[in-house]
PDB file of C-alpha atoms and ligand atoms in Angstrom:
ATOM      1  CA  MET A   1     -20.883   4.598 -39.995  1.00 86.00           C
ATOM      2  CA  ALA A   2     -19.862   1.553 -42.006  1.00 97.00           C
ATOM      3  CA  THR A   3     -17.047   1.475 -44.520  1.00 98.00           C
ATOM      4  CA  LEU A   4     -18.508   1.004 -48.005  1.00 98.00           C
ATOM      5  CA  ILE A   5     -16.946  -1.960 -49.813  1.00 98.00           C
ATOM      6  CA  ASP A   6     -16.594  -0.589 -53.371  1.00 98.00           C
ATOM      7  CA  GLY A   7     -17.152  -3.441 -55.761  1.00 98.00           C
ATOM      8  CA  LYS A   8     -16.971  -1.105 -58.801  1.00 98.00           C
ATOM      9  CA  LYS A   9     -13.442   0.014 -57.811  1.00 98.00           C
ATOM     10  CA  ILE A  10     -12.179  -3.453 -56.804  1.00 98.00           C
ATOM     11  CA  SER A  11     -13.567  -5.127 -59.955  1.00 98.00           C
ATOM     12  CA  ALA A  12     -11.944  -2.289 -62.084  1.00 98.00           C
ATOM     13  CA  GLU A  13      -8.582  -3.058 -60.357  1.00 98.00           C
ATOM     14  CA  ILE A  14      -8.923  -6.714 -61.074  1.00 98.00           C
ATOM     15  CA  LYS A  15      -9.795  -6.045 -64.774  1.00 98.00           C
ATOM     16  CA  GLU A  16      -6.769  -3.762 -65.081  1.00 98.00           C
ATOM     17  CA  GLU A  17      -4.508  -6.493 -63.628  1.00 98.00           C
ATOM     18  CA  LEU A  18      -5.957  -8.984 -66.066  1.00 98.00           C
ATOM     19  CA  LYS A  19      -5.523  -6.631 -68.987  1.00 98.00           C
ATOM     20  CA  GLU A  20      -1.787  -6.393 -68.162  1.00 98.00           C
ATOM     21  CA  LYS A  21      -1.413 -10.129 -67.870  1.00 98.00           C
ATOM     22  CA  VAL A  22      -3.231 -10.748 -71.135  1.00 98.00           C
ATOM     23  CA  ALA A  23      -1.020  -8.211 -72.933  1.00 98.00           C
ATOM     24  CA  LYS A  24       2.107 -10.057 -71.572  1.00 98.00           C
ATOM     25  CA  LEU A  25       0.684 -13.410 -72.683  1.00 97.00           C
ATOM     26  CA  LYS A  26       0.009 -12.017 -76.155  1.00 97.00           C
ATOM     27  CA  GLU A  27       3.659 -10.864 -76.393  1.00 97.00           C
ATOM     28  CA  GLU A  28       4.667 -14.448 -75.572  1.00 97.00           C
ATOM     29  CA  GLY A  29       2.320 -15.614 -78.356  1.00 97.00           C
ATOM     30  CA  THR A  30      -0.608 -16.883 -76.222  1.00 96.00           C
ATOM     31  CA  GLU A  31      -4.138 -15.700 -76.875  1.00 97.00           C
ATOM     32  CA  ILE A  32      -7.004 -16.279 -74.399  1.00 97.00           C
ATOM     33  CA  SER A  33     -10.407 -16.976 -75.860  1.00 98.00           C
ATOM     34  CA  LEU A  34     -13.876 -17.510 -74.376  1.00 98.00           C
ATOM     35  CA  ALA A  35     -16.870 -19.056 -76.169  1.00 98.00           C
ATOM     36  CA  VAL A  36     -20.122 -17.443 -74.968  1.00 98.00           C
ATOM     37  CA  ILE A  37     -23.287 -19.348 -75.849  1.00 98.00           C
ATOM     38  CA  GLN A  38     -26.804 -17.908 -75.546  1.00 98.00           C
ATOM     39  CA  VAL A  39     -29.872 -19.895 -76.495  1.00 98.00           C
ATOM     40  CA  GLY A  40     -33.002 -17.788 -77.147  1.00 98.00           C
ATOM     41  CA  ASN A  41     -33.250 -14.046 -76.425  1.00 94.00           C
ATOM     42  CA  ASP A  42     -34.237 -13.579 -72.750  1.00 96.00           C
ATOM     43  CA  PRO A  43     -33.656  -9.797 -72.318  1.00 95.00           C
ATOM     44  CA  ALA A  44     -31.786 -10.155 -68.976  1.00 94.00           C
ATOM     45  CA  SER A  45     -29.503 -12.842 -70.448  1.00 96.00           C
ATOM     46  CA  SER A  46     -28.803 -10.612 -73.408  1.00 97.00           C
ATOM     47  CA  VAL A  47     -27.688  -7.785 -71.092  1.00 96.00           C
ATOM     48  CA  TYR A  48     -25.404 -10.181 -69.087  1.00 96.00           C
ATOM     49  CA  VAL A  49     -23.962 -11.675 -72.248  1.00 97.00           C
ATOM     50  CA  GLY A  50     -23.398  -8.227 -73.772  1.00 97.00           C
ATOM     51  CA  ASN A  51     -21.477  -7.181 -70.573  1.00 97.00           C
ATOM     52  CA  LYS A  52     -19.411 -10.294 -70.659  1.00 97.00           C
ATOM     53  CA  LYS A  53     -18.391  -9.618 -74.275  1.00 97.00           C
ATOM     54  CA  LYS A  54     -17.531  -5.985 -73.379  1.00 98.00           C
ATOM     55  CA  ALA A  55     -15.337  -7.109 -70.494  1.00 98.00           C
ATOM     56  CA  CYS A  56     -13.521  -9.537 -72.786  1.00 98.00           C
ATOM     57  CA  GLU A  57     -12.879  -6.732 -75.260  1.00 98.00           C
ATOM     58  CA  PHE A  58     -11.549  -4.444 -72.530  1.00 98.00           C
ATOM     59  CA  ILE A  59      -9.132  -7.058 -71.154  1.00 98.00           C
ATOM     60  CA  GLY A  60      -8.023  -8.436 -74.577  1.00 98.00           C
ATOM     61  CA  ILE A  61      -9.724 -11.782 -74.384  1.00 98.00           C
ATOM     62  CA  LYS A  62     -11.127 -12.992 -77.715  1.00 98.00           C
ATOM     63  CA  SER A  63     -14.857 -13.767 -77.341  1.00 97.00           C
ATOM     64  CA  VAL A  64     -16.488 -16.221 -79.753  1.00 98.00           C
ATOM     65  CA  ALA A  65     -20.237 -15.660 -79.626  1.00 97.00           C
ATOM     66  CA  TYR A  66     -22.981 -18.269 -80.371  1.00 98.00           C
ATOM     67  CA  GLU A  67     -26.380 -16.697 -80.491  1.00 98.00           C
ATOM     68  CA  LEU A  68     -28.634 -19.646 -81.030  1.00 98.00           C
ATOM     69  CA  PRO A  69     -32.369 -19.572 -81.665  1.00 98.00           C
ATOM     70  CA  GLU A  70     -34.837 -20.609 -78.980  1.00 98.00           C
ATOM     71  CA  GLU A  71     -35.754 -23.754 -80.993  1.00 98.00           C
ATOM     72  CA  THR A  72     -32.201 -25.095 -80.810  1.00 98.00           C
ATOM     73  CA  THR A  73     -32.358 -28.739 -79.720  1.00 98.00           C
ATOM     74  CA  GLU A  74     -30.414 -30.172 -76.757  1.00 98.00           C
ATOM     75  CA  LYS A  75     -28.500 -32.397 -79.184  1.00 98.00           C
ATOM     76  CA  GLU A  76     -27.538 -29.313 -81.284  1.00 98.00           C
ATOM     77  CA  LEU A  77     -26.246 -27.572 -78.216  1.00 98.00           C
ATOM     78  CA  LEU A  78     -24.358 -30.595 -76.957  1.00 98.00           C
ATOM     79  CA  ASP A  79     -22.734 -31.019 -80.350  1.00 98.00           C
ATOM     80  CA  ILE A  80     -21.498 -27.409 -80.268  1.00 98.00           C
ATOM     81  CA  ILE A  81     -20.087 -27.950 -76.749  1.00 98.00           C
ATOM     82  CA  ASP A  82     -18.388 -31.090 -77.903  1.00 98.00           C
ATOM     83  CA  GLU A  83     -16.764 -29.285 -80.752  1.00 98.00           C
ATOM     84  CA  LEU A  84     -15.574 -26.404 -78.445  1.00 98.00           C
ATOM     85  CA  ASN A  85     -14.263 -28.927 -75.889  1.00 98.00           C
ATOM     86  CA  GLY A  86     -11.893 -30.242 -78.622  1.00 98.00           C
ATOM     87  CA  ARG A  87     -10.761 -26.912 -79.923  1.00 98.00           C
ATOM     88  CA  GLU A  88      -7.287 -25.953 -78.655  1.00 97.00           C
ATOM     89  CA  ASP A  89      -7.952 -22.295 -79.477  1.00 97.00           C
ATOM     90  CA  ILE A  90     -10.831 -22.109 -76.920  1.00 98.00           C
ATOM     91  CA  ASN A  91      -9.887 -21.734 -73.257  1.00 97.00           C
ATOM     92  CA  GLY A  92     -13.297 -21.218 -71.684  1.00 98.00           C
ATOM     93  CA  ILE A  93     -16.877 -22.178 -72.465  1.00 98.00           C
ATOM     94  CA  LEU A  94     -19.816 -20.296 -70.954  1.00 98.00           C
ATOM     95  CA  VAL A  95     -23.438 -21.290 -71.567  1.00 98.00           C
ATOM     96  CA  GLN A  96     -25.720 -18.522 -70.316  1.00 98.00           C
ATOM     97  CA  LEU A  97     -28.444 -19.724 -68.002  1.00 97.00           C
ATOM     98  CA  PRO A  98     -31.410 -20.162 -67.870  1.00 96.00           C
ATOM     99  CA  LEU A  99     -31.784 -22.360 -70.920  1.00 98.00           C
ATOM    100  CA  PRO A 100     -35.179 -22.910 -72.628  1.00 98.00           C
ATOM    101  CA  ALA A 101     -37.271 -25.519 -70.781  1.00 98.00           C
ATOM    102  CA  HIS A 102     -36.743 -28.245 -73.416  1.00 98.00           C
ATOM    103  CA  ILE A 103     -33.034 -28.344 -72.654  1.00 98.00           C
ATOM    104  CA  ASN A 104     -31.712 -30.101 -69.623  1.00 98.00           C
ATOM    105  CA  GLU A 105     -29.355 -27.634 -67.866  1.00 98.00           C
ATOM    106  CA  ASP A 106     -27.577 -30.253 -65.803  1.00 98.00           C
ATOM    107  CA  LYS A 107     -26.787 -32.296 -68.887  1.00 98.00           C
ATOM    108  CA  VAL A 108     -25.396 -29.194 -70.611  1.00 98.00           C
ATOM    109  CA  ILE A 109     -23.225 -28.123 -67.647  1.00 98.00           C
ATOM    110  CA  GLU A 110     -21.892 -31.700 -67.396  1.00 98.00           C
ATOM    111  CA  ALA A 111     -21.027 -31.730 -71.101  1.00 98.00           C
ATOM    112  CA  ILE A 112     -18.560 -28.852 -70.726  1.00 98.00           C
ATOM    113  CA  ASP A 113     -14.991 -30.100 -70.316  1.00 98.00           C
ATOM    114  CA  SER A 114     -14.121 -29.268 -66.678  1.00 97.00           C
ATOM    115  CA  SER A 115     -10.816 -27.758 -67.891  1.00 97.00           C
ATOM    116  CA  LYS A 116     -12.889 -25.085 -69.772  1.00 98.00           C
ATOM    117  CA  ASP A 117     -15.670 -24.640 -67.094  1.00 98.00           C
ATOM    118  CA  VAL A 118     -15.041 -20.981 -66.341  1.00 98.00           C
ATOM    119  CA  ASP A 119     -18.400 -20.700 -64.598  1.00 98.00           C
ATOM    120  CA  GLY A 120     -17.309 -23.332 -62.040  1.00 98.00           C
ATOM    121  CA  PHE A 121     -20.692 -25.079 -62.296  1.00 98.00           C
ATOM    122  CA  HIS A 122     -19.469 -28.561 -63.405  1.00 98.00           C
ATOM    123  CA  PRO A 123     -19.655 -31.331 -60.741  1.00 98.00           C
ATOM    124  CA  MET A 124     -15.914 -31.832 -61.174  1.00 98.00           C
ATOM    125  CA  SER A 125     -15.313 -28.148 -60.328  1.00 98.00           C
ATOM    126  CA  VAL A 126     -17.679 -28.282 -57.401  1.00 98.00           C
ATOM    127  CA  GLY A 127     -16.043 -31.427 -56.094  1.00 98.00           C
ATOM    128  CA  ALA A 128     -12.546 -30.072 -56.525  1.00 98.00           C
ATOM    129  CA  LEU A 129     -13.553 -27.051 -54.410  1.00 97.00           C
ATOM    130  CA  SER A 130     -14.915 -29.333 -51.656  1.00 97.00           C
ATOM    131  CA  ILE A 131     -11.710 -31.280 -51.343  1.00 97.00           C
ATOM    132  CA  GLY A 132      -9.286 -28.424 -51.893  1.00 94.00           C
ATOM    133  CA  LYS A 133      -8.000 -29.446 -55.341  1.00 96.00           C
ATOM    134  CA  PRO A 134      -7.400 -26.996 -58.201  1.00 95.00           C
ATOM    135  CA  GLY A 135     -10.571 -26.160 -60.101  1.00 97.00           C
ATOM    136  CA  PHE A 136     -12.735 -23.303 -61.351  1.00 98.00           C
ATOM    137  CA  VAL A 137     -14.723 -21.504 -58.603  1.00 98.00           C
ATOM    138  CA  SER A 138     -18.211 -20.058 -59.127  1.00 98.00           C
ATOM    139  CA  CYS A 139     -17.669 -16.358 -59.918  1.00 98.00           C
ATOM    140  CA  THR A 140     -19.999 -14.588 -57.411  1.00 98.00           C
ATOM    141  CA  PRO A 141     -18.583 -16.249 -54.246  1.00 98.00           C
ATOM    142  CA  ALA A 142     -15.046 -15.978 -55.611  1.00 98.00           C
ATOM    143  CA  GLY A 143     -15.714 -12.274 -56.108  1.00 98.00           C
ATOM    144  CA  ILE A 144     -16.841 -11.968 -52.451  1.00 98.00           C
ATOM    145  CA  ILE A 145     -13.551 -13.456 -51.267  1.00 98.00           C
ATOM    146  CA  GLN A 146     -11.711 -10.807 -53.349  1.00 98.00           C
ATOM    147  CA  LEU A 147     -13.925  -8.056 -51.898  1.00 98.00           C
ATOM    148  CA  LEU A 148     -13.034  -9.174 -48.349  1.00 98.00           C
ATOM    149  CA  LYS A 149      -9.333  -9.663 -49.020  1.00 98.00           C
ATOM    150  CA  ARG A 150      -8.819  -6.410 -50.869  1.00 98.00           C
ATOM    151  CA  SER A 151     -10.695  -4.578 -48.114  1.00 98.00           C
ATOM    152  CA  ASN A 152      -8.251  -6.135 -45.586  1.00 98.00           C
ATOM    153  CA  ILE A 153     -11.017  -7.967 -43.764  1.00 98.00           C
ATOM    154  CA  GLU A 154      -9.624 -10.987 -41.904  1.00 98.00           C
ATOM    155  CA  ILE A 155     -11.627 -14.181 -42.428  1.00 98.00           C
ATOM    156  CA  ALA A 156      -9.579 -16.737 -40.394  1.00 98.00           C
ATOM    157  CA  GLY A 157     -11.254 -17.581 -37.063  1.00 98.00           C
ATOM    158  CA  LYS A 158     -14.311 -15.362 -37.824  1.00 98.00           C
ATOM    159  CA  GLU A 159     -17.926 -16.495 -37.459  1.00 99.00           C
ATOM    160  CA  CYS A 160     -19.174 -16.535 -41.028  1.00 99.00           C
ATOM    161  CA  VAL A 161     -22.951 -16.912 -41.629  1.00 99.00           C
ATOM    162  CA  ILE A 162     -24.323 -17.341 -45.117  1.00 99.00           C
ATOM    163  CA  VAL A 163     -28.062 -16.983 -45.715  1.00 98.00           C
ATOM    164  CA  GLY A 164     -28.981 -19.060 -48.770  1.00 98.00           C
ATOM    165  CA  ARG A 165     -27.853 -22.461 -49.927  1.00 98.00           C
ATOM    166  CA  SER A 166     -27.892 -22.304 -53.751  1.00 98.00           C
ATOM    167  CA  ASN A 167     -25.369 -24.290 -55.847  1.00 97.00           C
ATOM    168  CA  ILE A 168     -24.021 -21.047 -57.446  1.00 97.00           C
ATOM    169  CA  VAL A 169     -23.639 -18.828 -54.376  1.00 98.00           C
ATOM    170  CA  GLY A 170     -24.433 -20.273 -50.886  1.00 98.00           C
ATOM    171  CA  LYS A 171     -22.734 -23.696 -51.124  1.00 98.00           C
ATOM    172  CA  PRO A 172     -19.519 -22.537 -52.817  1.00 98.00           C
ATOM    173  CA  MET A 173     -19.394 -19.538 -50.495  1.00 98.00           C
ATOM    174  CA  ALA A 174     -19.370 -21.847 -47.533  1.00 98.00           C
ATOM    175  CA  MET A 175     -16.466 -23.882 -49.065  1.00 98.00           C
ATOM    176  CA  LEU A 176     -14.434 -20.729 -49.845  1.00 98.00           C
ATOM    177  CA  LEU A 177     -14.928 -19.178 -46.345  1.00 98.00           C
ATOM    178  CA  LEU A 178     -13.919 -22.578 -44.910  1.00 98.00           C
ATOM    179  CA  ARG A 179     -10.839 -22.635 -47.082  1.00 97.00           C
ATOM    180  CA  GLU A 180      -9.952 -19.236 -45.579  1.00 98.00           C
ATOM    181  CA  ASN A 181     -10.309 -20.723 -42.100  1.00 98.00           C
ATOM    182  CA  GLY A 182     -13.587 -19.080 -41.199  1.00 98.00           C
ATOM    183  CA  THR A 183     -16.151 -20.841 -38.911  1.00 98.00           C
ATOM    184  CA  VAL A 184     -19.019 -21.316 -41.272  1.00 98.00           C
ATOM    185  CA  THR A 185     -22.752 -21.634 -40.842  1.00 98.00           C
ATOM    186  CA  VAL A 186     -25.200 -21.970 -43.698  1.00 98.00           C
ATOM    187  CA  ALA A 187     -28.690 -20.795 -42.889  1.00 98.00           C
ATOM    188  CA  HIS A 188     -31.722 -21.125 -45.218  1.00 97.00           C
ATOM    189  CA  SER A 189     -35.480 -20.863 -45.506  1.00 95.00           C
ATOM    190  CA  LYS A 190     -36.036 -23.684 -42.995  1.00 97.00           C
ATOM    191  CA  THR A 191     -33.555 -22.373 -40.361  1.00 98.00           C
ATOM    192  CA  LYS A 192     -35.239 -21.957 -36.953  1.00 98.00           C
ATOM    193  CA  ASP A 193     -34.773 -18.655 -35.323  1.00 98.00           C
ATOM    194  CA  LEU A 194     -32.761 -17.130 -38.179  1.00 98.00           C
ATOM    195  CA  LYS A 195     -32.100 -13.875 -36.313  1.00 98.00           C
ATOM    196  CA  GLU A 196     -30.296 -15.700 -33.521  1.00 98.00           C
ATOM    197  CA  VAL A 197     -28.063 -17.390 -36.107  1.00 98.00           C
ATOM    198  CA  THR A 198     -27.330 -14.225 -38.226  1.00 98.00           C
ATOM    199  CA  LYS A 199     -26.611 -12.177 -35.042  1.00 98.00           C
ATOM    200  CA  ARG A 200     -23.628 -14.504 -34.341  1.00 98.00           C
ATOM    201  CA  ALA A 201     -21.955 -13.402 -37.634  1.00 99.00           C
ATOM    202  CA  ASP A 202     -18.760 -11.398 -37.791  1.00 99.00           C
ATOM    203  CA  ILE A 203     -19.140 -11.760 -41.579  1.00 99.00           C
ATOM    204  CA  LEU A 204     -22.786 -12.136 -42.893  1.00 99.00           C
ATOM    205  CA  VAL A 205     -23.307 -13.044 -46.584  1.00 99.00           C
ATOM    206  CA  VAL A 206     -26.907 -12.668 -47.707  1.00 98.00           C
ATOM    207  CA  ALA A 207     -28.188 -14.439 -50.803  1.00 98.00           C
ATOM    208  CA  VAL A 208     -31.901 -15.042 -50.190  1.00 98.00           C
ATOM    209  CA  GLY A 209     -33.469 -13.374 -53.216  1.00 97.00           C
ATOM    210  CA  LYS A 210     -35.919 -11.274 -51.146  1.00 97.00           C
ATOM    211  CA  PRO A 211     -35.755  -7.476 -51.248  1.00 97.00           C
ATOM    212  CA  LYS A 212     -34.573  -5.769 -47.980  1.00 97.00           C
ATOM    213  CA  PHE A 213     -35.082  -9.072 -46.072  1.00 98.00           C
ATOM    214  CA  ILE A 214     -32.225  -8.514 -43.567  1.00 98.00           C
ATOM    215  CA  THR A 215     -32.933  -5.599 -41.294  1.00 98.00           C
ATOM    216  CA  ALA A 216     -30.841  -4.250 -38.371  1.00 98.00           C
ATOM    217  CA  ASP A 217     -32.236  -6.714 -35.900  1.00 98.00           C
ATOM    218  CA  TYR A 218     -30.595  -9.602 -37.812  1.00 98.00           C
ATOM    219  CA  VAL A 219     -27.128  -8.034 -37.533  1.00 98.00           C
ATOM    220  CA  LYS A 220     -24.555  -7.850 -34.785  1.00 98.00           C
ATOM    221  CA  GLU A 221     -22.963  -4.465 -34.035  1.00 98.00           C
ATOM    222  CA  GLY A 222     -19.717  -4.213 -36.033  1.00 98.00           C
ATOM    223  CA  ALA A 223     -20.447  -7.090 -38.490  1.00 99.00           C
ATOM    224  CA  VAL A 224     -19.225  -7.125 -42.106  1.00 99.00           C
ATOM    225  CA  VAL A 225     -22.383  -7.406 -44.332  1.00 99.00           C
ATOM    226  CA  ILE A 226     -22.227  -8.717 -47.915  1.00 99.00           C
ATOM    227  CA  ASP A 227     -25.412  -8.368 -49.972  1.00 98.00           C
ATOM    228  CA  VAL A 228     -25.673 -10.656 -53.033  1.00 98.00           C
ATOM    229  CA  GLY A 229     -29.305  -9.666 -53.908  1.00 98.00           C
ATOM    230  CA  ILE A 230     -30.415  -7.362 -56.648  1.00 96.00           C
ATOM    231  CA  HIS A 231     -34.015  -6.288 -57.077  1.00 96.00           C
ATOM    232  CA  ARG A 232     -35.953  -3.336 -58.539  1.00 92.00           C
ATOM    233  CA  ASN A 233     -38.329  -1.712 -56.037  1.00 85.00           C
ATOM    234  CA  GLU A 234     -41.680  -0.068 -56.763  1.00 85.00           C
ATOM    235  CA  ASN A 235     -39.885   3.174 -57.804  1.00 90.00           C
ATOM    236  CA  ASN A 236     -37.713   1.321 -60.290  1.00 92.00           C
ATOM    237  CA  LYS A 237     -34.749   1.779 -57.950  1.00 95.00           C
ATOM    238  CA  LEU A 238     -32.254  -1.078 -57.353  1.00 97.00           C
ATOM    239  CA  CYS A 239     -32.027  -2.659 -53.894  1.00 97.00           C
ATOM    240  CA  GLY A 240     -30.521  -5.768 -52.329  1.00 98.00           C
ATOM    241  CA  ASP A 241     -31.516  -8.473 -49.909  1.00 98.00           C
ATOM    242  CA  VAL A 242     -30.257  -6.205 -47.117  1.00 98.00           C
ATOM    243  CA  ASP A 243     -32.237  -3.157 -45.920  1.00 98.00           C
ATOM    244  CA  PHE A 244     -29.164  -0.978 -46.401  1.00 98.00           C
ATOM    245  CA  ASP A 245     -30.506   2.123 -44.549  1.00 97.00           C
ATOM    246  CA  SER A 246     -31.260   0.244 -41.339  1.00 98.00           C
ATOM    247  CA  VAL A 247     -28.197  -2.067 -41.400  1.00 98.00           C
ATOM    248  CA  GLU A 248     -25.470   0.371 -42.415  1.00 98.00           C
ATOM    249  CA  PRO A 249     -25.248   2.233 -39.110  1.00 98.00           C
ATOM    250  CA  LYS A 250     -24.752  -1.057 -37.258  1.00 98.00           C
ATOM    251  CA  ALA A 251     -22.191  -2.661 -39.622  1.00 98.00           C
ATOM    252  CA  SER A 252     -18.443  -2.057 -39.711  1.00 98.00           C
ATOM    253  CA  ALA A 253     -18.363  -2.584 -43.500  1.00 99.00           C
ATOM    254  CA  ILE A 254     -21.126  -3.224 -46.078  1.00 99.00           C
ATOM    255  CA  THR A 255     -21.544  -3.630 -49.773  1.00 98.00           C
ATOM    256  CA  PRO A 256     -23.916  -1.285 -51.563  1.00 98.00           C
ATOM    257  CA  VAL A 257     -26.471  -2.361 -54.211  1.00 98.00           C
ATOM    258  CA  PRO A 258     -25.689  -1.536 -56.946  1.00 97.00           C
ATOM    259  CA  GLY A 259     -21.858  -1.258 -56.975  1.00 98.00           C
ATOM    260  CA  GLY A 260     -21.030  -4.044 -54.432  1.00 98.00           C
ATOM    261  CA  VAL A 261     -21.056  -7.769 -55.316  1.00 98.00           C
ATOM    262  CA  GLY A 262     -22.635  -7.289 -58.797  1.00 97.00           C
ATOM    263  CA  PRO A 263     -19.615  -5.991 -60.686  1.00 97.00           C
ATOM    264  CA  MET A 264     -17.367  -8.684 -59.133  1.00 98.00           C
ATOM    265  CA  THR A 265     -19.119 -11.578 -60.947  1.00 97.00           C
ATOM    266  CA  ILE A 266     -17.933 -10.622 -64.431  1.00 97.00           C
ATOM    267  CA  ALA A 267     -14.476  -9.616 -63.157  1.00 98.00           C
ATOM    268  CA  MET A 268     -14.070 -13.080 -61.669  1.00 98.00           C
ATOM    269  CA  LEU A 269     -15.302 -14.766 -64.880  1.00 98.00           C
ATOM    270  CA  MET A 270     -12.481 -12.861 -66.665  1.00 98.00           C
ATOM    271  CA  TYR A 271     -10.097 -13.924 -63.893  1.00 98.00           C
ATOM    272  CA  ASN A 272     -11.095 -17.610 -64.443  1.00 98.00           C
ATOM    273  CA  CYS A 273     -10.503 -17.305 -68.194  1.00 98.00           C
ATOM    274  CA  VAL A 274      -7.061 -15.763 -67.813  1.00 98.00           C
ATOM    275  CA  ASN A 275      -5.795 -17.849 -64.838  1.00 97.00           C
ATOM    276  CA  GLY A 276      -7.409 -21.228 -65.515  1.00 92.00           C
ATOM    277  CA  ARG A 277      -7.991 -23.785 -62.804  1.00 86.00           C
ATOM    278  CA  MET A 278      -6.581 -22.561 -59.472  1.00 84.00           C
TER     279      MET A 278
HETATM  280  N1  GUN B 301     -27.194 -16.667 -65.493  1.00 61.40           N
HETATM  281  C1  GUN B 301     -27.219 -15.842 -64.381  1.00 61.40           C
HETATM  282  N2  GUN B 301     -25.994 -15.780 -63.809  1.00 61.40           N
HETATM  283  C2  GUN B 301     -25.227 -16.549 -64.546  1.00 61.40           C
HETATM  284  C3  GUN B 301     -23.806 -16.910 -64.477  1.00 61.40           C
HETATM  285  O1  GUN B 301     -23.031 -16.505 -63.587  1.00 61.40           O
HETATM  286  N3  GUN B 301     -23.353 -17.829 -65.433  1.00 61.40           N
HETATM  287  C4  GUN B 301     -24.202 -18.264 -66.356  1.00 61.40           C
HETATM  288  N4  GUN B 301     -23.645 -19.115 -67.306  1.00 61.40           N
HETATM  289  N5  GUN B 301     -25.439 -17.990 -66.514  1.00 61.40           N
HETATM  290  C5  GUN B 301     -25.931 -17.145 -65.570  1.00 61.40           C
END
């Protein structure tokens, strides 16, 4: 039987710690504020943005919302970002992705001042992470490090295998596990003999975007398994990239879906807003 890594509980602890810190900062006369920009009304984005605003409210961060119409031009969005970059009363700027097709996402991400890039997507933030300088770290992989640390799972010297090489999860995850002195392998869709690679892992992080892709035969006995995926199955039930029922008996610790990695992303966004570049 694996230990369940409880992301709901750990994210709640982090949010409580941040709430205390924000209250202290307020006493000293400092207010933290986050600008949240959504362009268009993609329903999933609206849910995420709503949850981000709620988390801000709970912690005591002032959220400044920009709900812009789908037809907003790239220039209009860039002008808003430019104005927010210059405002001393705004600590963080978050542009919810995806953006409508007529807006260049890279251009928008690069327009955000890297000192306010709480998502950690700006090339300056990514570069800082690679060379071990202070900078914002992408929230999902940062949350996974917190899950491991707060569950007393040692990373140093461990074989860490990440399946998936996205800019938002796989690549920054590799950098973070390396920073913690893990021995890191990044596997992906072109990896030959994936099972042989994943079976080496003491810590296996799965971010492939395919429901129940990782079954027991990909996992070493006693491995720690972190599931970044979230999907709805044919019965409208949530599941991850890991086939939980087959993998759980073999793992020493595992994150459930829902209630594992998911809740950590917003907690770490709040962490980035409060703590700045670290
Ligand atoms: N869309 C899906 N996930 C994210 C995220 O973490 N940040 C932003 N800005 N947009 C997203």
